[in-house]
PDB file of C-alpha atoms in Angstrom:
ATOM      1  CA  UNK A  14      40.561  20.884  41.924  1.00 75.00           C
ATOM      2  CA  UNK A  15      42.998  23.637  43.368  1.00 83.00           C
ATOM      3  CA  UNK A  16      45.023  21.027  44.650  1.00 94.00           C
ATOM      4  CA  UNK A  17      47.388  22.707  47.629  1.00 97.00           C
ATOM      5  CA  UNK A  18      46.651  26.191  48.104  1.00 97.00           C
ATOM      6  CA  UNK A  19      49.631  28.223  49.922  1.00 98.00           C
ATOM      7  CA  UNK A  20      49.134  32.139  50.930  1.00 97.00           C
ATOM      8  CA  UNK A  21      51.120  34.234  50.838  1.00 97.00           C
ATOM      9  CA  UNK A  22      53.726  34.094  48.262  1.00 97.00           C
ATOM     10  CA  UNK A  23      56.275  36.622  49.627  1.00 97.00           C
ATOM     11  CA  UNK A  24      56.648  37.916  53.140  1.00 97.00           C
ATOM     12  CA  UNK A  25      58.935  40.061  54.835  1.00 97.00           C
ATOM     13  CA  UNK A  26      59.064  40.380  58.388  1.00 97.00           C
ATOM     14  CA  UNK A  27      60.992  42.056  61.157  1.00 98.00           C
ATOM     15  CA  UNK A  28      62.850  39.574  63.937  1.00 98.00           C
ATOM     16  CA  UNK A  29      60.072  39.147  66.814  1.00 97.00           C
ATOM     17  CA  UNK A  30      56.859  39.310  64.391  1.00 97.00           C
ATOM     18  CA  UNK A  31      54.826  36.703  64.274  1.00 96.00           C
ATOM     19  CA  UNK A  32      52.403  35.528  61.295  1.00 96.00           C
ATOM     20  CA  UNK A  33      50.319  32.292  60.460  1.00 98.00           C
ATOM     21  CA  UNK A  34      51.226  30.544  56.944  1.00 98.00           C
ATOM     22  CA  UNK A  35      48.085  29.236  55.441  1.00 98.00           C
ATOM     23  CA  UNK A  36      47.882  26.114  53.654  1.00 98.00           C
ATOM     24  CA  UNK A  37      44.539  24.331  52.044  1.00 98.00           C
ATOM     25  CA  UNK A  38      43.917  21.622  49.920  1.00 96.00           C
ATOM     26  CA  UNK A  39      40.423  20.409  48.922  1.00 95.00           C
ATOM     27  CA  UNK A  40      41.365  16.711  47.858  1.00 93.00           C
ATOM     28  CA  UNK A  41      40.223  15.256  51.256  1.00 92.00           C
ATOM     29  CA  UNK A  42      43.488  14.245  52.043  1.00 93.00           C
ATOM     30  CA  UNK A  43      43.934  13.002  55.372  1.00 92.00           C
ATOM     31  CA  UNK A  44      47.758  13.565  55.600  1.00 93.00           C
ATOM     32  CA  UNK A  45      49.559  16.982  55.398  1.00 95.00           C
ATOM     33  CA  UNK A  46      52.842  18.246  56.133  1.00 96.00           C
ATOM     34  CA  UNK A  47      54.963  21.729  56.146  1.00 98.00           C
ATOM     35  CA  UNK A  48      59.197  21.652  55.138  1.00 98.00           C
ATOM     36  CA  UNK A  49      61.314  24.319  54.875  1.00 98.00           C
ATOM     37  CA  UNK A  50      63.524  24.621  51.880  1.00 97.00           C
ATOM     38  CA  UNK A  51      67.179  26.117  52.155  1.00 93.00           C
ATOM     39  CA  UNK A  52      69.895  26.139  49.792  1.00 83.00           C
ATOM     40  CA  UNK A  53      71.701  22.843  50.087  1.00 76.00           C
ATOM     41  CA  UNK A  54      69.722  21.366  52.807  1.00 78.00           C
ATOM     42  CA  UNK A  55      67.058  19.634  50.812  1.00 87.00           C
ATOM     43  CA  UNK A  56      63.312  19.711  52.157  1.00 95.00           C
ATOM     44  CA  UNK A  57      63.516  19.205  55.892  1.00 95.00           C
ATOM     45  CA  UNK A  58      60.040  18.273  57.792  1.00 95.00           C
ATOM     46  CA  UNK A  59      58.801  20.800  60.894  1.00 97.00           C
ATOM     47  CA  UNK A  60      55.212  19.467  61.207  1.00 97.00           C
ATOM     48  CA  UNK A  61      52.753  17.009  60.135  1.00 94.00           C
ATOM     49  CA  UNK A  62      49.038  15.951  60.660  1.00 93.00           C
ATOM     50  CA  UNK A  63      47.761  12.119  59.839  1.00 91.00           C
ATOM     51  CA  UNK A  64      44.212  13.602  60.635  1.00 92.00           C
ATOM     52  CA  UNK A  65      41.679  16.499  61.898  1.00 94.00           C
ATOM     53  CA  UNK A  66      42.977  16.889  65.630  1.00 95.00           C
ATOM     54  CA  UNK A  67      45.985  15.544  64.908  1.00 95.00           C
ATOM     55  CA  UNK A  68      49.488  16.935  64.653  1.00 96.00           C
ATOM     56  CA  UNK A  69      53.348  15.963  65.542  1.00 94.00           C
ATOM     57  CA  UNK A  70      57.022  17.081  65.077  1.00 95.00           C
ATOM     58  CA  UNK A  71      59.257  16.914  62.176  1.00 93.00           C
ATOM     59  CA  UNK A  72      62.799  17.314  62.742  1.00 92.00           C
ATOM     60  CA  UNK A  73      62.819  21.186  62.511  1.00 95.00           C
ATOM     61  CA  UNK A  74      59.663  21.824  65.121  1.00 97.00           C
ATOM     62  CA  UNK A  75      61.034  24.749  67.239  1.00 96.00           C
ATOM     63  CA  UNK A  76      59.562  28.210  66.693  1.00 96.00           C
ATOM     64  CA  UNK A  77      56.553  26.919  64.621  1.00 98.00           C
ATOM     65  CA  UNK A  78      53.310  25.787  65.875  1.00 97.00           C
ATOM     66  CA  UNK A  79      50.452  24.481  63.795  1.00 98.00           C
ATOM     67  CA  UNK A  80      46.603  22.948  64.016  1.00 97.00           C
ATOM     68  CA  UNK A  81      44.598  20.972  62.253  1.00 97.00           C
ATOM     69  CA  UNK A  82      41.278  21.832  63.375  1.00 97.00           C
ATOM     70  CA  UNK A  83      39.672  20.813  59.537  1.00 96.00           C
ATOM     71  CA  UNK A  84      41.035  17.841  57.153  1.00 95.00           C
ATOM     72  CA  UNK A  85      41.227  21.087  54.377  1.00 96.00           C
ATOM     73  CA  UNK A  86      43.204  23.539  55.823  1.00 98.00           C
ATOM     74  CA  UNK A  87      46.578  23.250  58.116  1.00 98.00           C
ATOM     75  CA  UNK A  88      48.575  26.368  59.568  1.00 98.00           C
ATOM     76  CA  UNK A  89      51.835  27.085  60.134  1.00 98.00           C
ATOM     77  CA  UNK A  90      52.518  29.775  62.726  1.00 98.00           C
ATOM     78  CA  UNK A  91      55.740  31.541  63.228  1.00 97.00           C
ATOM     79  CA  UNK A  92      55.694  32.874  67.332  1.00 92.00           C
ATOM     80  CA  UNK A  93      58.666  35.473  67.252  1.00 96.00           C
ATOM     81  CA  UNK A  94      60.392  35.281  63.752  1.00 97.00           C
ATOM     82  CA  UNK A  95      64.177  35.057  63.974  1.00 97.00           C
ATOM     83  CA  UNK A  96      66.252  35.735  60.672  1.00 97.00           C
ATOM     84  CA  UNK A  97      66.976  32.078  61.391  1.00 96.00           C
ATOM     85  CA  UNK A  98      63.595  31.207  59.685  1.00 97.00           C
ATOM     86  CA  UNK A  99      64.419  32.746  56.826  1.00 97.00           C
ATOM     87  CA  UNK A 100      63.431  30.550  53.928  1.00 97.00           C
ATOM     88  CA  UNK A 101      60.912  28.883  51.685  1.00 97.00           C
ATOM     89  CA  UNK A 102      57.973  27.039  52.953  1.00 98.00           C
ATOM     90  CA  UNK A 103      55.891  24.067  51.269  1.00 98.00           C
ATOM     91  CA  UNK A 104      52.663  22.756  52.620  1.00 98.00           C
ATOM     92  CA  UNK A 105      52.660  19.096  51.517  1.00 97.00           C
ATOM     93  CA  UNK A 106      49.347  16.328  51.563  1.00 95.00           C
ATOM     94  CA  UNK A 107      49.045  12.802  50.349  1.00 91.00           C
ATOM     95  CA  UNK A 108      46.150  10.951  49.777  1.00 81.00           C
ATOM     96  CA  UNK A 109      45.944   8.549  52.632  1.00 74.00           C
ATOM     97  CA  UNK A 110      47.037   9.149  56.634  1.00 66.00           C
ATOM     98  CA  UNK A 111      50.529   7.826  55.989  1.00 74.00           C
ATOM     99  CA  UNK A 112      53.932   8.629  54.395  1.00 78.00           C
ATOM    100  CA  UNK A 113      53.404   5.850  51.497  1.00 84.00           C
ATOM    101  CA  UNK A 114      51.741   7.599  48.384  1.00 88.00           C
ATOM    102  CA  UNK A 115      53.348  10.457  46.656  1.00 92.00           C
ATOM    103  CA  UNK A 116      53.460  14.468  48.180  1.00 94.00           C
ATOM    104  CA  UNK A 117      51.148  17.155  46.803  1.00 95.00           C
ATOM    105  CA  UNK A 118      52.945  19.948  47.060  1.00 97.00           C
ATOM    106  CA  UNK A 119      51.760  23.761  47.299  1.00 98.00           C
ATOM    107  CA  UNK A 120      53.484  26.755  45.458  1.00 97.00           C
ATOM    108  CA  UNK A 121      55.550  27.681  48.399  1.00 97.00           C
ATOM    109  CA  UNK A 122      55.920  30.397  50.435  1.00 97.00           C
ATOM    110  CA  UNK A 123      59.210  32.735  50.356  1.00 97.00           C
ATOM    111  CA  UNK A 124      59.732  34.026  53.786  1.00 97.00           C
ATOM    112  CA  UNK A 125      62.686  36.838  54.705  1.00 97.00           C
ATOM    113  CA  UNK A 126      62.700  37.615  57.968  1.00 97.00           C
ATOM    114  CA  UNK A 127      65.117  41.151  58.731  1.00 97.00           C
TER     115      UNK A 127
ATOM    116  CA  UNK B  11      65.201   8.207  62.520  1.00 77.00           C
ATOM    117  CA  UNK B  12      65.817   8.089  59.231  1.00 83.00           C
ATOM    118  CA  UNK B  13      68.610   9.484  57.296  1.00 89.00           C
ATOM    119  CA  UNK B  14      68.918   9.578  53.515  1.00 94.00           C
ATOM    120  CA  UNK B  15      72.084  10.912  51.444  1.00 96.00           C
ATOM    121  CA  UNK B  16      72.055  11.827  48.234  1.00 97.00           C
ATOM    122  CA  UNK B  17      75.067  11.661  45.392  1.00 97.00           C
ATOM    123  CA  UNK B  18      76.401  13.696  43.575  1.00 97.00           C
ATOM    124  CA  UNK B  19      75.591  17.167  44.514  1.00 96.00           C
ATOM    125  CA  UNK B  20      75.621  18.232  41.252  1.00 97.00           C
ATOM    126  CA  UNK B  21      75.844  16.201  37.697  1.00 98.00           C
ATOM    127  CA  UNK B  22      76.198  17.882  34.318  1.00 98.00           C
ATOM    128  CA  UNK B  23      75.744  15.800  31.132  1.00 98.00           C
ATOM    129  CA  UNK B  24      75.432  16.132  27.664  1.00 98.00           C
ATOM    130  CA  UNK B  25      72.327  16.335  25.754  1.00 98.00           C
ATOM    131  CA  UNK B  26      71.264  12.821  24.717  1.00 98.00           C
ATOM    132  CA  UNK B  27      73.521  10.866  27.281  1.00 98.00           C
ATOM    133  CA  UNK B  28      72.339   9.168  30.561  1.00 98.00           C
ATOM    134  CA  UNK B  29      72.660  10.761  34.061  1.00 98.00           C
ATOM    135  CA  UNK B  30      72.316   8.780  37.646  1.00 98.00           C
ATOM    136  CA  UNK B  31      71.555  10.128  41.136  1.00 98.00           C
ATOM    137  CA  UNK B  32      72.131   7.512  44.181  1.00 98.00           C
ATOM    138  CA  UNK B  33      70.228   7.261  47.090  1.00 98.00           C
ATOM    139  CA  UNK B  34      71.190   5.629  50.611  1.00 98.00           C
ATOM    140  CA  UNK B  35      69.329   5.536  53.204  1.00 96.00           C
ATOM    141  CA  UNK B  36      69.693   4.030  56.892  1.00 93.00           C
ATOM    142  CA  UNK B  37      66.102   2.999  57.908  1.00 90.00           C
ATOM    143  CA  UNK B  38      65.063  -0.972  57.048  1.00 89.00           C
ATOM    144  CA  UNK B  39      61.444  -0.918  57.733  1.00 88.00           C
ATOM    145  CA  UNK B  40      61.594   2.390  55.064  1.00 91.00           C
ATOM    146  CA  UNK B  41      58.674   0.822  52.702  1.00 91.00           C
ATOM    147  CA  UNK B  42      58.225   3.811  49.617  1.00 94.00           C
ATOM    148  CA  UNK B  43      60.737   5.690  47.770  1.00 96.00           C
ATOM    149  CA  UNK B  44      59.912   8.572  45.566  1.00 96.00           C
ATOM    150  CA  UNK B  45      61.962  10.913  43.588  1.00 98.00           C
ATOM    151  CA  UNK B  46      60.652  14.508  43.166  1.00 98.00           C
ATOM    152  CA  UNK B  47      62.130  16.884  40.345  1.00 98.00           C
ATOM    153  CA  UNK B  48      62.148  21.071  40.999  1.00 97.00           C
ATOM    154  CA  UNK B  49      63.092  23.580  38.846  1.00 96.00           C
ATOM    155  CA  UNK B  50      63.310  26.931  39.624  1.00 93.00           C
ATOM    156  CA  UNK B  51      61.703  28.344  41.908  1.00 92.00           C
ATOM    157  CA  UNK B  52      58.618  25.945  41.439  1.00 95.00           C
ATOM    158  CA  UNK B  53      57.292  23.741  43.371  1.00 97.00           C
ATOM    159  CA  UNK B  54      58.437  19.669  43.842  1.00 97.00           C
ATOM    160  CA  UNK B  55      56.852  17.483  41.327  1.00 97.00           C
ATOM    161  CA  UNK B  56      56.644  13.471  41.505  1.00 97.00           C
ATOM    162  CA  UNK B  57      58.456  12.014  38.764  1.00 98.00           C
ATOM    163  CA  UNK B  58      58.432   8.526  39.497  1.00 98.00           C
ATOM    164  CA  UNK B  59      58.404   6.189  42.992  1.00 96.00           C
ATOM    165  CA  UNK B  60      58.982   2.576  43.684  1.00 96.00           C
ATOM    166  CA  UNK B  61      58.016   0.274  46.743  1.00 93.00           C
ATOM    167  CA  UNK B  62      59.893  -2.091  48.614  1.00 89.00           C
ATOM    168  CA  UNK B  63      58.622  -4.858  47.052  1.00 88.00           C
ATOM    169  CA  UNK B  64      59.765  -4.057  43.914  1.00 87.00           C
ATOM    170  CA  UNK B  65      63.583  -3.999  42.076  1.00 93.00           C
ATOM    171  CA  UNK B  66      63.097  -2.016  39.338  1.00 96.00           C
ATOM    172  CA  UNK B  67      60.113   0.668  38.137  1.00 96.00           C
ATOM    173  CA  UNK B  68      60.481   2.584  34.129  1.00 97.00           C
ATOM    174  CA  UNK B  69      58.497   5.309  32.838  1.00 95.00           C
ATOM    175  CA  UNK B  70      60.110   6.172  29.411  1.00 96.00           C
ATOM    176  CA  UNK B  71      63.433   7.510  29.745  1.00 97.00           C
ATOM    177  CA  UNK B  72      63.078   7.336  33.688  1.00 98.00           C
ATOM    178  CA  UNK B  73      63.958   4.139  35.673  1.00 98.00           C
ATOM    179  CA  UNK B  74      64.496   3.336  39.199  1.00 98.00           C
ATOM    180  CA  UNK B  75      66.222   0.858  40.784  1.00 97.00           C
ATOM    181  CA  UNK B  76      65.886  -0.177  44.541  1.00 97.00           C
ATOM    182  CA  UNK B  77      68.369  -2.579  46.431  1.00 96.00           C
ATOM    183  CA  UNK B  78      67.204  -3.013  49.816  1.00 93.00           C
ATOM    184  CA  UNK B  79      69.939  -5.215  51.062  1.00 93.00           C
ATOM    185  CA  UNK B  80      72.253  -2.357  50.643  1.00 95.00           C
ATOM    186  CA  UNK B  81      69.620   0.295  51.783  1.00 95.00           C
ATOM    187  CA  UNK B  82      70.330   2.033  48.608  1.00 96.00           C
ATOM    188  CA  UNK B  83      68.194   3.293  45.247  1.00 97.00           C
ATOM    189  CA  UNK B  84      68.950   5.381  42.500  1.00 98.00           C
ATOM    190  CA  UNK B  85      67.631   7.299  39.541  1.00 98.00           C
ATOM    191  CA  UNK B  86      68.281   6.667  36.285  1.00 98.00           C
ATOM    192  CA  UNK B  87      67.393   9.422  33.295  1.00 98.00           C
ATOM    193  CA  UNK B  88      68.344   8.089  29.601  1.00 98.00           C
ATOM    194  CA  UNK B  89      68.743  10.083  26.458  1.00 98.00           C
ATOM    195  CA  UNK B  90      68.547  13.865  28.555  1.00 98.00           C
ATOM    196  CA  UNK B  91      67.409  16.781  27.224  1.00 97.00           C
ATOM    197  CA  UNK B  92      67.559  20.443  28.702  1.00 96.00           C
ATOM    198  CA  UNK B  93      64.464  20.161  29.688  1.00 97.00           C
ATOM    199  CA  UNK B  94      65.701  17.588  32.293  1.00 98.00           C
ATOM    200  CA  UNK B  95      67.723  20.391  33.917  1.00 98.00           C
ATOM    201  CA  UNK B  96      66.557  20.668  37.415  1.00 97.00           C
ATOM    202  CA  UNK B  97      67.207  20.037  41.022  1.00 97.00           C
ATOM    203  CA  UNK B  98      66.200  16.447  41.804  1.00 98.00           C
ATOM    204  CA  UNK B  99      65.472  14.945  45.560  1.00 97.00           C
ATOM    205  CA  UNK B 100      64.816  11.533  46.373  1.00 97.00           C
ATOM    206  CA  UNK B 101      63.049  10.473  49.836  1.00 96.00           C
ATOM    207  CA  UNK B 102      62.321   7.615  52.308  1.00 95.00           C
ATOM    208  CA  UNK B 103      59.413   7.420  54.711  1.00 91.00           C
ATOM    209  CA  UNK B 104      60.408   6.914  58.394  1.00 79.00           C
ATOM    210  CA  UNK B 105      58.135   4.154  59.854  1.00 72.00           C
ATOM    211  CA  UNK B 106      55.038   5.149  57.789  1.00 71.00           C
ATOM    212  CA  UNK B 107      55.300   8.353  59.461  1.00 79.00           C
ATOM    213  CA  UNK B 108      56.649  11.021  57.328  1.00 88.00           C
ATOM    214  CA  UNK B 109      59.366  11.397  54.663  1.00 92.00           C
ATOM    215  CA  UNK B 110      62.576  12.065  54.658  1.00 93.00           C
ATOM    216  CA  UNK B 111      64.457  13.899  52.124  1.00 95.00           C
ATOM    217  CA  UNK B 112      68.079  14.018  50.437  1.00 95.00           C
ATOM    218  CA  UNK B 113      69.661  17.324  50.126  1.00 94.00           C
ATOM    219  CA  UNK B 114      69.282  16.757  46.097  1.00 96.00           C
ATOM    220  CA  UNK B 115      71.098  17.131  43.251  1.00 97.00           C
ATOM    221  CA  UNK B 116      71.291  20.006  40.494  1.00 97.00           C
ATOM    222  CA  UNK B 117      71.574  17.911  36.888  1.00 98.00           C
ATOM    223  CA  UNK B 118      72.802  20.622  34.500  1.00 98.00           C
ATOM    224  CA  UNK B 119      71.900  18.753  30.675  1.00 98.00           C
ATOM    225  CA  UNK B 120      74.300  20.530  28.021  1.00 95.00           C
ATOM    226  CA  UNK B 121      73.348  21.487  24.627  1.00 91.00           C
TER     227      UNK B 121
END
């Protein structure tokens, strides 16, 4: 197994681009997830998905939408970048459709908006 | 929602003694408790995770310890090496829902 695929890596973008994060993992988890990462804030939740058609806020939801229109794969989609959103990005999936059995995480995704 | 804080910020130790990170965390119906270790620029990896029905979980030199009447848990690392260097984070689910992180704490192990 792959586990959590993330793509890309690196990205640079200009403020008022948009772009679509991928994430896929091919354990059948039901439950996946996308935080941001910045320096002294921990991991801080934007989106999550208990299931195929199924998605809600975190606590960091504006300027990011996302779908989960397959149980592999879950996108995160930046509308207008703002420098603001500079940071890195983990796609996250457990095993079950709830927050009670340890994170998968992906490889991240460093994102510098300009 | 749930909050969770994190202490200290930072730790350095020496090589071979014992380092602790403490948890708090604000939510009662919070039900799973994980710790996650990163290093640089890598990704989060589980080290070890406890459930509110238990006081105490080990996996060689790692331990954790939950108190639930004081809403707080902490991780316990015995006999470090550099290898433990890292940033560690420790979490809380909110209502089954998602997790919530600690801003984490860099352990620096000294040769």
């Amino acid at each position: 197994n792959a586990g959590v695929t993330q793509t890309p890596k690196f990205q640079v973008l200009k403020t008022g681009q948009s772009m679509t994060l991928q994430c896929a993992q091919d354990m059948n988890h039901e439950y996946m997830s996308w935080y941001r990462q910045d320096p002294g804030m921990g991991l801080r939740l934007i989106h999550y998905s208990v299931g195929a058609g199924i998605t809600d806020q975190g606590e960091v939801p504006n300027g990011y939408n996302v779908s989960r229109s397959t149980t592999e794969d879950f996108p995160l989609r930046l509308l207008s970048a703002a420098p603001s959103q500079t940071s890195v990005y983990f796609c996250a999936s457990n095993g079950n459709n709830k927050a009670n059995s340890p994170l998968h995480f992906g490889n991240g995704t460093r994102l510098t908006v300009t | 929602g749930e909050n969770v804080e994190q202490h200290p910020s930072t730790l350095s130790v020496q090589e071979g003694d014992s380092a602790v990170i403490k948890c708090t965390y604000s939510d009662s119906a919070s039900n799973y408790f994980p710790w996650y270790k990163q290093e640089l620029g890598k990704r989060p990896q589980l080290i070890i995770d406890i459930r509110s029905n238990v006081g105490e979980k080990k996996d060689q030199r790692i331990a954790v310890t939950l108190n639930k009447t004081a809403k707080h848990f902490s991780l316990h690392i015995t006999e470090t090496q550099p290898e433990d260097s890292a940033v560690y984070f420790c979490a809380a689910n909110n209502y089954g829902q998602n997790f919530v992180f600690g801003p984490g704490t860099r352990l620096s192990v000294l040769p």
